[in-house]
Amino acid sequence: MSVKQELRTAEGAAPVGAYSQGLVVGDFVYTSGMGPLHPETGEVVGTDVAEQTHQVMRNLGAILAAHGLDFDDVVKATVHLQHLKRDFAAYNEVYKSYFTRPYPVRTTVGSDLMDILVEIDFVAYKGR
């Protein structure tokens, strides 16, 4: 029996490479980095970082929900922004609207992303 269980849902953006949407390992759920892709069309949703962050969060929320979790279960987030200085404030306003205190721990970095402005991955704890 594998210690990893794959999470897959049509409600979140489909992988565009050799990776899973998410994995369950013990009491933790790990998501891949999600971009602002529409789950049905695969097209980028939004032209600014706020719109794109909402789509990323919808994709991540769908992956969490596929295992009965929600944003309250997220313990760690890693965020990549194409334009860190320019977009941080707008992204952060959208991001924080999905959480309540205590917020997950987070790392936010500037990255050279392919045709998107934001990518986020989560670690969630399902032991509650």
PDB file of C-alpha atoms in Angstrom:
ATOM      1  CA  MET A   1       0.000   0.000   0.000  1.00  0.00           C
ATOM      2  CA  SER A   2       1.361   3.385  -1.005  1.00  0.00           C
ATOM      3  CA  VAL A   3       1.815   6.088   1.606  1.00  0.00           C
ATOM      4  CA  LYS A   4       0.656   8.605  -1.010  1.00  0.00           C
ATOM      5  CA  GLN A   5      -2.929   9.021  -2.188  1.00  0.00           C
ATOM      6  CA  GLU A   6      -3.484  11.200  -5.262  1.00  0.00           C
ATOM      7  CA  LEU A   7      -6.094  13.950  -5.142  1.00  0.00           C
ATOM      8  CA  ARG A   8      -7.736  14.844  -8.424  1.00  0.00           C
ATOM      9  CA  THR A   9     -10.808  16.919  -9.151  1.00  0.00           C
ATOM     10  CA  ALA A  10     -12.320  18.344 -12.318  1.00  0.00           C
ATOM     11  CA  GLU A  11     -13.220  21.444 -10.254  1.00  0.00           C
ATOM     12  CA  GLY A  12      -9.553  22.505 -10.120  1.00  0.00           C
ATOM     13  CA  ALA A  13      -7.115  23.210 -12.934  1.00  0.00           C
ATOM     14  CA  ALA A  14      -5.783  20.033 -14.522  1.00  0.00           C
ATOM     15  CA  PRO A  15      -2.046  19.365 -14.393  1.00  0.00           C
ATOM     16  CA  VAL A  16      -0.173  20.513 -17.498  1.00  0.00           C
ATOM     17  CA  GLY A  17       2.868  18.372 -16.741  1.00  0.00           C
ATOM     18  CA  ALA A  18       4.048  15.326 -14.825  1.00  0.00           C
ATOM     19  CA  TYR A  19       2.566  16.192 -11.428  1.00  0.00           C
ATOM     20  CA  SER A  20      -0.534  15.566  -9.328  1.00  0.00           C
ATOM     21  CA  GLN A  21      -3.013  18.248  -8.280  1.00  0.00           C
ATOM     22  CA  GLY A  22      -2.502  17.084  -4.739  1.00  0.00           C
ATOM     23  CA  LEU A  23      -1.302  14.241  -2.559  1.00  0.00           C
ATOM     24  CA  VAL A  24      -2.473  12.968   0.806  1.00  0.00           C
ATOM     25  CA  VAL A  25       0.409  11.728   2.929  1.00  0.00           C
ATOM     26  CA  GLY A  26      -0.596  10.734   6.436  1.00  0.00           C
ATOM     27  CA  ASP A  27      -2.499  13.603   8.010  1.00  0.00           C
ATOM     28  CA  PHE A  28      -1.235  16.142   5.478  1.00  0.00           C
ATOM     29  CA  VAL A  29      -2.426  17.270   2.055  1.00  0.00           C
ATOM     30  CA  TYR A  30       0.115  18.803  -0.311  1.00  0.00           C
ATOM     31  CA  THR A  31      -1.023  20.675  -3.399  1.00  0.00           C
ATOM     32  CA  SER A  32       0.974  21.433  -6.484  1.00  0.00           C
ATOM     33  CA  GLY A  33       1.550  25.028  -7.394  1.00  0.00           C
ATOM     34  CA  MET A  34      -1.691  26.224  -8.956  1.00  0.00           C
ATOM     35  CA  GLY A  35      -1.955  28.983 -11.491  1.00  0.00           C
ATOM     36  CA  PRO A  36      -5.041  30.940 -12.556  1.00  0.00           C
ATOM     37  CA  LEU A  37      -6.232  28.406 -15.116  1.00  0.00           C
ATOM     38  CA  HIS A  38      -9.909  27.763 -15.729  1.00  0.00           C
ATOM     39  CA  PRO A  39     -10.651  24.106 -14.881  1.00  0.00           C
ATOM     40  CA  GLU A  40     -12.689  23.482 -18.045  1.00  0.00           C
ATOM     41  CA  THR A  41     -10.859  25.499 -20.683  1.00  0.00           C
ATOM     42  CA  GLY A  42      -7.299  25.576 -19.337  1.00  0.00           C
ATOM     43  CA  GLU A  43      -7.180  29.279 -20.224  1.00  0.00           C
ATOM     44  CA  VAL A  44      -5.691  31.918 -17.906  1.00  0.00           C
ATOM     45  CA  VAL A  45      -8.440  33.712 -15.953  1.00  0.00           C
ATOM     46  CA  GLY A  46      -7.889  37.411 -15.270  1.00  0.00           C
ATOM     47  CA  THR A  47      -5.569  40.104 -16.508  1.00  0.00           C
ATOM     48  CA  ASP A  48      -4.392  41.484 -13.163  1.00  0.00           C
ATOM     49  CA  VAL A  49      -2.995  39.840 -10.057  1.00  0.00           C
ATOM     50  CA  ALA A  50      -6.218  40.235  -8.034  1.00  0.00           C
ATOM     51  CA  GLU A  51      -8.351  38.420 -10.613  1.00  0.00           C
ATOM     52  CA  GLN A  52      -5.705  35.761 -11.074  1.00  0.00           C
ATOM     53  CA  THR A  53      -5.309  35.247  -7.312  1.00  0.00           C
ATOM     54  CA  HIS A  54      -9.065  34.649  -6.968  1.00  0.00           C
ATOM     55  CA  GLN A  55      -8.881  31.937  -9.651  1.00  0.00           C
ATOM     56  CA  VAL A  56      -5.847  30.334  -8.022  1.00  0.00           C
ATOM     57  CA  MET A  57      -7.693  30.242  -4.701  1.00  0.00           C
ATOM     58  CA  ARG A  58     -10.782  28.714  -6.357  1.00  0.00           C
ATOM     59  CA  ASN A  59      -8.562  26.002  -7.864  1.00  0.00           C
ATOM     60  CA  LEU A  60      -6.856  25.312  -4.541  1.00  0.00           C
ATOM     61  CA  GLY A  61     -10.164  25.351  -2.689  1.00  0.00           C
ATOM     62  CA  ALA A  62     -11.509  22.693  -5.060  1.00  0.00           C
ATOM     63  CA  ILE A  63      -8.495  20.463  -4.436  1.00  0.00           C
ATOM     64  CA  LEU A  64      -8.889  20.846  -0.674  1.00  0.00           C
ATOM     65  CA  ALA A  65     -12.621  20.138  -0.917  1.00  0.00           C
ATOM     66  CA  ALA A  66     -11.907  16.925  -2.851  1.00  0.00           C
ATOM     67  CA  HIS A  67     -10.577  15.592   0.442  1.00  0.00           C
ATOM     68  CA  GLY A  68     -13.105  17.265   2.747  1.00  0.00           C
ATOM     69  CA  LEU A  69     -10.851  20.174   3.698  1.00  0.00           C
ATOM     70  CA  ASP A  70     -11.100  23.942   3.431  1.00  0.00           C
ATOM     71  CA  PHE A  71      -8.903  27.000   3.855  1.00  0.00           C
ATOM     72  CA  ASP A  72      -9.051  26.686   7.667  1.00  0.00           C
ATOM     73  CA  ASP A  73      -7.017  23.479   7.306  1.00  0.00           C
ATOM     74  CA  VAL A  74      -4.127  25.168   5.454  1.00  0.00           C
ATOM     75  CA  VAL A  75      -0.971  25.419   7.568  1.00  0.00           C
ATOM     76  CA  LYS A  76       1.600  26.559   4.965  1.00  0.00           C
ATOM     77  CA  ALA A  77       1.473  28.456   1.690  1.00  0.00           C
ATOM     78  CA  THR A  78       4.192  29.166  -0.827  1.00  0.00           C
ATOM     79  CA  VAL A  79       3.464  31.986  -3.255  1.00  0.00           C
ATOM     80  CA  HIS A  80       5.264  33.016  -6.425  1.00  0.00           C
ATOM     81  CA  LEU A  81       4.573  36.451  -7.906  1.00  0.00           C
ATOM     82  CA  GLN A  82       5.763  37.516 -11.346  1.00  0.00           C
ATOM     83  CA  HIS A  83       6.071  41.145 -10.150  1.00  0.00           C
ATOM     84  CA  LEU A  84       6.707  40.975  -6.414  1.00  0.00           C
ATOM     85  CA  LYS A  85       7.004  44.689  -5.622  1.00  0.00           C
ATOM     86  CA  ARG A  86       4.245  45.809  -7.983  1.00  0.00           C
ATOM     87  CA  ASP A  87       1.651  43.147  -7.154  1.00  0.00           C
ATOM     88  CA  PHE A  88       2.216  42.171  -3.515  1.00  0.00           C
ATOM     89  CA  ALA A  89      -0.382  44.485  -1.956  1.00  0.00           C
ATOM     90  CA  ALA A  90      -3.187  43.574  -4.391  1.00  0.00           C
ATOM     91  CA  TYR A  91      -2.446  39.840  -4.167  1.00  0.00           C
ATOM     92  CA  ASN A  92      -2.245  39.998  -0.356  1.00  0.00           C
ATOM     93  CA  GLU A  93      -5.687  41.648  -0.072  1.00  0.00           C
ATOM     94  CA  VAL A  94      -7.288  38.844  -2.073  1.00  0.00           C
ATOM     95  CA  TYR A  95      -5.273  36.100  -0.367  1.00  0.00           C
ATOM     96  CA  LYS A  96      -6.156  37.163   3.172  1.00  0.00           C
ATOM     97  CA  SER A  97      -9.879  37.291   2.325  1.00  0.00           C
ATOM     98  CA  TYR A  98      -9.856  33.475   2.121  1.00  0.00           C
ATOM     99  CA  PHE A  99      -8.472  32.929   5.622  1.00  0.00           C
ATOM    100  CA  THR A 100      -9.210  33.653   9.254  1.00  0.00           C
ATOM    101  CA  ARG A 101      -6.663  34.034  12.029  1.00  0.00           C
ATOM    102  CA  PRO A 102      -4.374  32.404  12.716  1.00  0.00           C
ATOM    103  CA  TYR A 103      -3.232  32.703   9.112  1.00  0.00           C
ATOM    104  CA  PRO A 104      -1.122  29.911   7.607  1.00  0.00           C
ATOM    105  CA  VAL A 105       2.620  30.444   7.599  1.00  0.00           C
ATOM    106  CA  ARG A 106       3.683  31.738   4.199  1.00  0.00           C
ATOM    107  CA  THR A 107       6.629  32.376   1.939  1.00  0.00           C
ATOM    108  CA  THR A 108       6.161  34.840  -0.929  1.00  0.00           C
ATOM    109  CA  VAL A 109       8.849  35.231  -3.573  1.00  0.00           C
ATOM    110  CA  GLY A 110       9.337  36.818  -6.963  1.00  0.00           C
ATOM    111  CA  SER A 111       9.565  34.260  -9.770  1.00  0.00           C
ATOM    112  CA  ASP A 112       9.828  34.123 -13.529  1.00  0.00           C
ATOM    113  CA  LEU A 113       6.400  32.595 -14.256  1.00  0.00           C
ATOM    114  CA  MET A 114       5.150  31.449 -17.654  1.00  0.00           C
ATOM    115  CA  ASP A 115       2.381  33.822 -18.803  1.00  0.00           C
ATOM    116  CA  ILE A 116       0.766  34.144 -15.348  1.00  0.00           C
ATOM    117  CA  LEU A 117       1.143  36.593 -12.476  1.00  0.00           C
ATOM    118  CA  VAL A 118       0.701  34.277  -9.464  1.00  0.00           C
ATOM    119  CA  GLU A 119       1.160  30.643  -8.452  1.00  0.00           C
ATOM    120  CA  ILE A 120       0.383  29.224  -4.999  1.00  0.00           C
ATOM    121  CA  ASP A 121       0.750  25.849  -3.315  1.00  0.00           C
ATOM    122  CA  PHE A 122      -0.518  24.670   0.071  1.00  0.00           C
ATOM    123  CA  VAL A 123       0.182  22.211   2.814  1.00  0.00           C
ATOM    124  CA  ALA A 124      -2.974  21.400   4.786  1.00  0.00           C
ATOM    125  CA  TYR A 125      -3.511  19.309   7.908  1.00  0.00           C
ATOM    126  CA  LYS A 126      -6.449  16.920   7.934  1.00  0.00           C
ATOM    127  CA  GLY A 127      -6.075  15.675  11.488  1.00  0.00           C
ATOM    128  CA  ARG A 128      -8.733  17.810  13.173  1.00  0.00           C
TER     129      ARG A 128
END
